[in-house]
Short mmCIF file of C-alpha atoms in Angstrom, two decimals:
data_model
loop_
_atom_site.label_atom_id
_atom_site.label_comp_id
_atom_site.label_asym_id
_atom_site.label_seq_id
_atom_site.Cartn_x
_atom_site.Cartn_y
_atom_site.Cartn_z
CA UNK I 3 -30.09 -12.09 32.19
CA UNK I 4 -27.79 -8.98 31.66
CA UNK I 5 -24.21 -9.44 29.93
CA UNK I 6 -21.92 -6.74 29.65
CA UNK I 7 -19.67 -6.76 26.45
CA UNK I 8 -17.36 -3.54 27.21
CA UNK I 9 -14.47 -2.07 24.81
CA UNK I 10 -12.05 -4.12 27.68
CA UNK I 11 -13.50 -7.11 27.30
CA UNK I 12 -11.29 -10.89 28.13
CA UNK I 13 -11.58 -14.56 26.59
CA UNK I 14 -12.12 -15.20 30.64
CA UNK I 15 -14.37 -12.94 31.16
CA UNK I 16 -16.72 -13.90 28.33
CA UNK I 17 -16.45 -17.97 28.93
CA UNK I 18 -17.42 -16.98 32.18
CA UNK I 19 -20.40 -15.10 30.83
CA UNK I 20 -21.20 -18.60 28.66
CA UNK I 21 -21.16 -20.17 32.21
CA UNK I 22 -23.68 -17.81 33.81
CA UNK I 23 -25.85 -18.82 30.29
CA UNK I 24 -25.13 -22.48 31.25
CA UNK I 25 -26.48 -21.98 34.98
CA UNK I 26 -28.94 -19.85 34.33
CA UNK I 27 -30.84 -21.86 31.90
CA UNK I 28 -33.43 -21.12 29.95
CA UNK I 29 -34.45 -17.18 30.14
CA UNK I 30 -34.11 -13.97 27.77
CA UNK I 31 -30.67 -12.54 27.69
CA UNK I 32 -29.43 -8.73 27.12
CA UNK I 33 -26.33 -8.25 25.97
CA UNK I 34 -25.37 -4.59 26.26
CA UNK I 35 -22.74 -4.64 23.53
CA UNK I 36 -20.06 -1.65 22.59
CA UNK I 37 -19.47 -0.93 19.37
CA UNK I 38 -15.65 -1.50 19.95
CA UNK I 39 -14.90 -4.53 21.91
CA UNK I 40 -11.18 -4.44 21.91
CA UNK I 41 -8.26 -5.68 20.02
CA UNK I 42 -7.80 -8.53 22.04
CA UNK I 43 -7.45 -12.27 19.78
CA UNK I 44 -10.52 -14.10 19.58
CA UNK I 45 -12.76 -11.65 21.18
CA UNK I 46 -14.89 -11.03 18.51
CA UNK I 47 -15.60 -14.65 17.58
CA UNK I 48 -16.29 -15.58 21.69
CA UNK I 49 -18.83 -13.38 20.98
CA UNK I 50 -20.40 -15.04 18.62
CA UNK I 51 -20.11 -18.39 20.11
CA UNK I 52 -21.88 -16.26 23.31
CA UNK I 53 -24.97 -15.15 21.06
CA UNK I 54 -25.19 -18.22 19.38
CA UNK I 55 -25.55 -20.10 23.05
CA UNK I 56 -27.60 -17.43 24.03
CA UNK I 57 -30.25 -17.84 21.29
CA UNK I 58 -30.62 -21.40 22.66
CA UNK I 59 -32.09 -20.01 25.97
CA UNK I 60 -34.27 -17.68 24.67
CA UNK I 61 -35.09 -14.67 23.16
CA UNK I 62 -31.69 -12.22 23.54
CA UNK I 63 -31.47 -8.84 22.85
CA UNK I 64 -28.65 -6.48 21.72
CA UNK I 65 -28.67 -3.10 23.43
CA UNK I 66 -25.67 -0.39 21.91
CA UNK I 67 -24.40 1.37 25.20
CA UNK I 68 -24.41 4.89 23.10
CA UNK I 69 -27.62 6.56 23.97
CA UNK I 70 -28.93 7.23 19.84
CA UNK I 71 -28.06 5.24 16.97
CA UNK I 72 -25.93 6.95 14.62
CA UNK I 73 -27.45 8.23 10.86
CA UNK I 74 -25.34 5.64 8.90
CA UNK I 75 -26.19 3.06 11.69
CA UNK I 76 -27.03 0.56 8.44
CA UNK I 77 -23.87 1.23 7.32
CA UNK I 78 -21.22 0.70 9.87
CA UNK I 79 -22.91 -1.82 11.91
CA UNK I 80 -22.96 -4.80 9.90
CA UNK I 81 -19.35 -4.95 9.39
CA UNK I 82 -18.01 -6.94 12.35
CA UNK I 83 -17.83 -10.44 13.81
CA UNK I 84 -20.04 -9.34 16.80
CA UNK I 85 -22.77 -7.20 14.96
CA UNK I 86 -23.33 -10.47 12.40
CA UNK I 87 -24.06 -12.64 15.11
CA UNK I 88 -26.42 -9.87 16.66
CA UNK I 89 -28.37 -9.74 13.16
CA UNK I 90 -28.21 -13.68 13.33
CA UNK I 91 -29.37 -14.60 17.01
CA UNK I 92 -31.18 -11.09 17.93
CA UNK I 93 -34.81 -10.76 18.15
CA UNK I 94 -34.29 -7.12 18.93
CA UNK I 95 -31.26 -4.46 18.55
CA UNK I 96 -32.02 -1.59 20.90
CA UNK I 97 -29.63 1.35 21.95
CA UNK I 98 -29.16 2.45 26.00
CA UNK I 99 -32.82 4.80 25.81
CA UNK I 100 -34.54 1.36 24.65
CA UNK I 101 -35.09 2.99 21.04
CA UNK I 102 -35.47 0.27 18.32
CA UNK I 103 -32.81 0.19 15.55
CA UNK I 104 -33.09 2.45 12.15
CA UNK I 105 -33.59 -0.81 10.88
CA UNK I 106 -34.38 -4.15 11.07
CA UNK I 107 -31.95 -7.42 11.42
CA UNK I 108 -33.72 -9.31 8.70
CA UNK I 109 -33.38 -6.18 6.34
CA UNK I 110 -29.61 -6.09 7.06
CA UNK I 111 -29.59 -9.56 6.71
CA UNK I 112 -30.91 -9.49 3.04
CA UNK I 113 -28.90 -6.70 1.93
CA UNK I 114 -25.93 -8.77 3.01
CA UNK I 115 -27.48 -11.59 1.21
CA UNK I 116 -27.79 -9.24 -1.82
CA UNK I 117 -24.05 -8.50 -1.68
CA UNK I 118 -23.43 -12.39 -2.11
CA UNK I 119 -22.89 -12.90 1.53
CA UNK I 120 -19.58 -10.60 1.12
CA UNK I 121 -18.89 -8.35 4.44
CA UNK I 122 -15.59 -6.27 3.67
CA UNK I 123 -14.78 -3.75 6.51
CA UNK I 124 -14.02 -0.51 4.27
CA UNK I 125 -11.96 1.26 7.34
CA UNK I 126 -8.54 -0.47 6.94
CA UNK I 127 -9.36 -2.64 3.65
CA UNK I 128 -7.64 -5.68 5.22
CA UNK I 129 -10.12 -7.72 6.59
CA UNK I 130 -13.03 -9.60 4.85
CA UNK I 131 -15.70 -12.27 5.69
CA UNK I 132 -18.46 -13.91 3.73
CA UNK I 133 -21.04 -15.55 6.10
CA UNK I 134 -24.22 -17.49 5.18
CA UNK I 135 -27.32 -17.10 7.43
CA UNK I 136 -28.63 -20.45 7.58
CA UNK I 137 -32.43 -20.89 7.73
CA UNK I 138 -34.95 -23.51 6.13
CA UNK I 139 -32.17 -24.07 3.71
CA UNK I 140 -28.71 -23.97 3.92
CA UNK I 141 -26.98 -21.55 2.23
CA UNK I 142 -23.92 -20.65 0.50
CA UNK I 143 -22.91 -16.80 0.02
CA UNK I 144 -23.07 -16.30 -3.58
CA UNK I 145 -19.87 -14.34 -3.41
CA UNK I 146 -18.45 -18.02 -3.14
CA UNK I 147 -21.11 -19.68 -5.40
CA UNK I 148 -18.90 -20.53 -8.17
CA UNK I 149 -16.36 -21.85 -6.32
CA UNK I 150 -17.27 -26.10 -6.79
CA UNK I 151 -14.11 -27.71 -6.15
CA UNK I 152 -11.08 -26.38 -3.64
CA UNK I 153 -9.20 -25.50 -7.27
CA UNK I 154 -11.76 -23.22 -8.01
CA UNK I 155 -12.30 -22.10 -4.38
CA UNK I 156 -8.53 -21.02 -4.22
CA UNK I 157 -9.08 -19.28 -7.25
CA UNK I 158 -11.97 -17.45 -6.24
CA UNK I 159 -10.74 -16.58 -2.97
CA UNK I 160 -7.53 -15.35 -3.88
CA UNK I 161 -8.77 -13.06 -6.14
CA UNK I 162 -10.95 -11.55 -4.02
CA UNK I 163 -8.83 -11.56 -0.97
CA UNK I 164 -5.79 -8.96 -3.54
CA UNK I 165 -8.85 -6.87 -4.51
CA UNK I 166 -9.24 -6.24 -0.84
CA UNK I 167 -5.77 -6.10 0.87
CA UNK I 168 -4.41 -4.54 -1.70
CA UNK I 169 -6.09 -1.10 -2.03
CA UNK I 170 -3.12 0.35 -0.66
CA UNK I 171 -0.85 -0.92 -2.42
CA UNK I 172 1.23 -2.73 -0.64
CA UNK I 173 2.57 -6.08 -1.58
CA UNK I 174 1.33 -6.71 -5.35
CA UNK I 175 2.78 -10.15 -4.95
CA UNK I 176 0.68 -11.23 -1.87
CA UNK I 177 -1.38 -14.13 -3.23
CA UNK I 178 1.66 -15.62 -5.76
CA UNK I 179 3.48 -17.42 -3.56
CA UNK I 180 3.03 -19.18 0.04
CA UNK I 181 1.50 -18.96 2.20
CA UNK I 182 -1.10 -17.34 1.34
CA UNK I 183 -1.67 -20.17 -1.64
CA UNK I 184 -1.66 -23.05 1.36
CA UNK I 185 -4.08 -20.55 3.43
CA UNK I 186 -6.56 -20.11 1.01
CA UNK I 187 -6.50 -24.08 0.54
CA UNK I 188 -6.97 -25.01 4.65
CA UNK I 189 -9.33 -22.23 4.54
CA UNK I 190 -11.49 -24.30 2.29
CA UNK I 191 -11.57 -27.39 3.94
CA UNK I 192 -12.64 -25.66 7.22
CA UNK I 193 -15.48 -23.58 5.93
CA UNK I 194 -16.86 -26.68 3.63
CA UNK I 195 -16.48 -29.23 6.79
CA UNK I 196 -18.44 -26.49 8.56
CA UNK I 197 -20.91 -26.45 5.18
CA UNK I 198 -21.25 -30.35 5.68
CA UNK I 199 -21.64 -30.94 9.04
CA UNK I 200 -21.91 -27.63 11.48
CA UNK I 201 -25.14 -26.64 9.99
CA UNK I 202 -27.14 -29.82 10.72
CA UNK I 203 -29.02 -31.27 13.31
CA UNK I 204 -28.70 -34.74 14.74
CA UNK I 205 -31.72 -35.23 12.23
CA UNK I 206 -29.59 -34.22 9.10
CA UNK I 207 -31.90 -30.94 9.08
CA UNK I 208 -30.31 -27.46 8.70
CA UNK I 209 -29.65 -25.79 11.85
CA UNK I 210 -30.91 -22.32 11.59
CA UNK I 211 -27.88 -19.55 12.52
CA UNK I 212 -25.27 -17.86 11.41
CA UNK I 213 -21.81 -19.44 9.36
CA UNK I 214 -19.20 -17.03 8.99
CA UNK I 215 -15.47 -17.18 7.36
CA UNK I 216 -13.38 -14.11 8.54
CA UNK I 217 -9.60 -12.82 6.89
CA UNK I 218 -7.96 -10.02 8.73
CA UNK I 219 -4.36 -8.99 7.74
CA UNK I 220 -1.91 -7.97 10.27
CA UNK I 221 1.13 -5.78 9.08
CA UNK I 222 3.86 -3.81 11.14
CA UNK I 223 2.88 -4.81 14.83
CA UNK I 224 5.48 -5.14 17.14
CA UNK I 225 6.16 -8.47 19.29
CA UNK I 226 4.77 -6.86 22.61
CA UNK I 227 2.00 -5.18 20.88
CA UNK I 228 0.98 -9.13 19.51
CA UNK I 229 1.97 -10.77 23.00
CA UNK I 230 -0.72 -7.77 25.02
CA UNK I 231 -3.48 -8.60 22.49
CA UNK I 232 -2.98 -12.63 23.65
CA UNK I 233 -4.23 -11.36 27.41
CA UNK I 234 -5.82 -13.64 29.02
CA UNK I 235 -4.93 -16.50 26.52
CA UNK I 236 -1.83 -17.85 27.91
CA UNK I 237 -0.93 -20.48 25.53
CA UNK I 238 -1.20 -17.97 22.89
CA UNK I 239 1.25 -15.36 24.77
CA UNK I 240 3.80 -18.40 24.96
CA UNK I 241 3.54 -18.42 21.35
CA UNK I 242 4.34 -15.18 20.22
CA UNK I 243 7.01 -14.77 22.90
CA UNK I 244 8.33 -17.93 21.00
CA UNK I 245 8.08 -17.35 17.43
CA UNK I 246 8.47 -13.92 17.22
CA UNK I 247 11.74 -11.78 17.07
CA UNK I 248 12.18 -8.22 18.60
CA UNK I 249 10.71 -5.98 16.52
CA UNK I 250 8.16 -5.61 14.15
CA UNK I 251 6.50 -8.07 12.03
CA UNK I 252 5.51 -8.33 8.09
CA UNK I 253 2.39 -9.59 7.72
CA UNK I 254 -0.11 -11.95 9.87
CA UNK I 255 -3.10 -13.47 9.04
CA UNK I 256 -5.90 -13.74 11.68
CA UNK I 257 -8.67 -16.39 10.02
CA UNK I 258 -12.04 -17.39 12.16
CA UNK I 259 -14.08 -19.89 10.51
CA UNK I 260 -17.62 -20.47 12.80
CA UNK I 261 -20.73 -22.74 12.67
CA UNK I 262 -23.67 -23.00 14.95
CA UNK I 263 -24.01 -26.78 14.51
CA UNK I 264 -23.90 -29.39 17.32
CA UNK I 265 -20.13 -29.43 17.74
CA UNK I 266 -17.65 -31.67 16.71
CA UNK I 267 -17.90 -35.07 19.14
CA UNK I 268 -21.88 -34.23 19.34
CA UNK I 269 -22.72 -34.42 15.58
CA UNK I 270 -19.82 -37.09 15.11
CA UNK I 271 -21.53 -39.65 17.61
CA UNK I 272 -24.73 -38.50 17.01
CA UNK I 273 -24.31 -39.88 13.09
CA UNK I 274 -21.85 -43.24 13.79
CA UNK I 275 -23.29 -44.30 17.04
CA UNK I 276 -21.61 -47.44 16.29
CA UNK I 277 -18.15 -46.25 17.16
CA UNK I 278 -19.56 -44.54 20.35
CA UNK I 279 -18.35 -47.10 22.59
CA UNK I 280 -15.03 -47.72 20.71
CA UNK I 281 -12.18 -48.09 23.14
CA UNK I 282 -9.58 -47.00 21.19
CA UNK I 283 -11.01 -43.22 21.12
CA UNK I 284 -10.17 -42.26 24.73
CA UNK I 285 -11.76 -41.70 27.99
CA UNK I 286 -12.40 -37.69 27.24
CA UNK I 287 -13.88 -35.54 24.67
CA UNK I 288 -10.79 -34.23 23.53
CA UNK I 289 -9.16 -37.84 23.06
CA UNK I 290 -12.39 -38.02 21.09
CA UNK I 291 -12.01 -35.25 18.91
CA UNK I 292 -7.92 -35.70 18.61
CA UNK I 293 -8.44 -39.23 17.27
CA UNK I 294 -11.53 -37.76 14.63
CA UNK I 295 -8.94 -36.03 12.89
CA UNK I 296 -6.06 -38.46 12.99
CA UNK I 297 -8.05 -41.14 12.03
CA UNK I 298 -10.26 -38.57 9.19
CA UNK I 299 -13.16 -40.27 10.23
CA UNK I 300 -16.36 -38.78 9.36
CA UNK I 301 -20.07 -37.97 9.89
CA UNK I 302 -20.48 -39.78 6.23
CA UNK I 303 -19.90 -43.55 6.87
CA UNK I 304 -20.79 -44.10 3.00
CA UNK I 305 -18.10 -41.86 1.57
CA UNK I 306 -14.48 -43.30 2.17
CA UNK I 307 -12.79 -39.92 1.17
CA UNK I 308 -14.96 -38.07 3.98
CA UNK I 309 -12.85 -36.69 6.90
CA UNK I 310 -9.36 -36.39 5.75
CA UNK I 311 -9.68 -32.30 4.72
CA UNK I 312 -9.31 -31.01 8.40
CA UNK I 313 -6.59 -33.23 8.76
CA UNK I 314 -4.83 -31.55 5.87
CA UNK I 315 -5.79 -28.23 7.16
CA UNK I 316 -4.50 -28.57 10.45
CA UNK I 317 -1.37 -30.46 9.00
CA UNK I 318 -0.80 -27.30 6.49
CA UNK I 319 -1.49 -24.87 9.56
CA UNK I 320 1.51 -26.57 11.05
CA UNK I 321 3.67 -26.93 8.25
CA UNK I 322 2.99 -23.29 8.41
CA UNK I 323 4.28 -22.72 12.14
CA UNK I 324 0.62 -21.60 12.91
CA UNK I 325 -1.38 -20.89 16.17
CA UNK I 326 -5.12 -22.96 15.74
CA UNK I 327 -7.66 -22.06 18.54
CA UNK I 328 -10.63 -25.01 18.73
CA UNK I 329 -13.82 -24.02 20.94
CA UNK I 330 -16.73 -26.90 20.50
CA UNK I 331 -19.14 -28.03 23.13
CA UNK I 332 -17.57 -28.04 26.11
CA UNK I 333 -14.13 -27.78 24.85
CA UNK I 334 -11.45 -25.68 24.20
CA UNK I 335 -8.55 -26.91 22.46
CA UNK I 336 -5.28 -25.89 20.69
CA UNK I 337 -2.33 -26.35 18.76
CA UNK I 338 1.07 -24.71 18.67
CA UNK I 339 4.63 -25.19 18.19
CA UNK I 340 5.04 -24.25 21.52
CA UNK I 341 3.32 -27.37 22.61
CA UNK I 342 4.26 -30.15 20.13
CA UNK I 343 7.02 -31.19 22.91
CA UNK I 344 5.46 -32.14 25.74
CA UNK I 345 7.19 -34.60 27.97
CA UNK I 346 9.79 -35.24 25.55
CA UNK I 347 7.13 -36.90 23.54
CA UNK I 348 6.68 -35.29 20.31
CA UNK I 349 2.59 -34.73 19.66
CA UNK I 350 0.60 -32.31 17.15
CA UNK I 351 -2.98 -33.58 18.23
CA UNK I 352 -5.13 -30.78 20.04
CA UNK I 353 -4.30 -29.50 23.03
CA UNK I 354 -6.48 -28.91 25.73
CA UNK I 355 -6.25 -24.71 27.17
CA UNK I 356 -5.46 -24.55 30.92
CA UNK I 357 -8.08 -22.21 32.40
CA UNK I 358 -9.32 -22.20 35.69
CA UNK I 359 -12.30 -23.91 36.20
CA UNK I 360 -14.92 -25.78 34.00
CA UNK I 361 -15.44 -24.72 30.42
CA UNK I 362 -19.58 -24.30 29.46
CA UNK I 363 -20.72 -25.90 26.42
CA UNK I 364 -20.59 -23.57 23.31
CA UNK I 365 -23.27 -23.71 20.33
CA UNK I 366 -21.07 -24.48 17.03
CA UNK I 367 -17.91 -24.70 16.37
CA UNK I 368 -15.15 -22.19 16.28
CA UNK I 369 -12.00 -22.30 14.68
CA UNK I 370 -9.25 -19.11 15.27
CA UNK I 371 -6.17 -19.47 12.92
CA UNK I 372 -2.84 -16.90 13.40
CA UNK I 373 -0.62 -17.72 10.28
CA UNK I 374 3.12 -15.75 10.48
CA UNK I 375 3.86 -15.08 6.47
CA UNK I 376 7.83 -14.66 6.18
#
């Protein structure tokens, strides 16, 4: 099966490709990957979910559209979410002439792990990623290994982002006040949840694959530019149109947190089978997700404090007026200030995205978050 990821890729096109994968069943997949897949929001993360899902059908080959690899390919390639996904899920990376990549995916993964799982895009100094390549054991990026609790994580993460984002001297006080400290807090909760639940099978064994934490700072874009980048996601376009004033935006943070696990509903029901037929969960998977979050339920039945982290993180995003897209299993949900009034009744839960047609099931759980800074 061949899937083309061009420079004009959109979320609806990726959803169509995921549906093709589901209908095709087990077979090899060739994904032709452009070096620049465009600037539309959340496309990079959806490509990750596509590669993870394709790898469960059979061998994945990533094909570079170009006829040859550049001389510094091993330095420039592994700095984006799709590239990290390729290193994790592809059996081969070749170019359009079917020539093998200059360095193996394994050697590039090892190089990233030696750097502590730290993947920094030096071209703009406005994006940073941490990743873990889980194998027989679950891994935490060594760059974050000293963060044993939320307070330590917040301090370490803020310091690293300050170093990464302020090389240009802009906003020297960036991380001394909210919402940046709150941003670090919610990131910790969602990342930790992925480590605790999103990397385990039904039998509580590690699932080989990629977990990623990505933060990007966007400065000085116009309202119209951001609306254009939301093309293919009407609910996100509505968020920008209803929350942004005309002119330029001072700061916007984009956060992506992904794992390759069972997905929220499947993981929960696999570990808490006694709740499978509980009528209070509602009849749809989206109802179940909202109930799990609202009631702070957890797969850890013997740990009463578990389950509150995700709810607190989502409450923080809501308090900051942020937007959340959640893709997990056969669900695509979102949370937005623009969606909190429905039929005169205020709701704080996730709402299904109004997508035309059925959604295919994806591997893992993928949070995409946008938060505007004053």
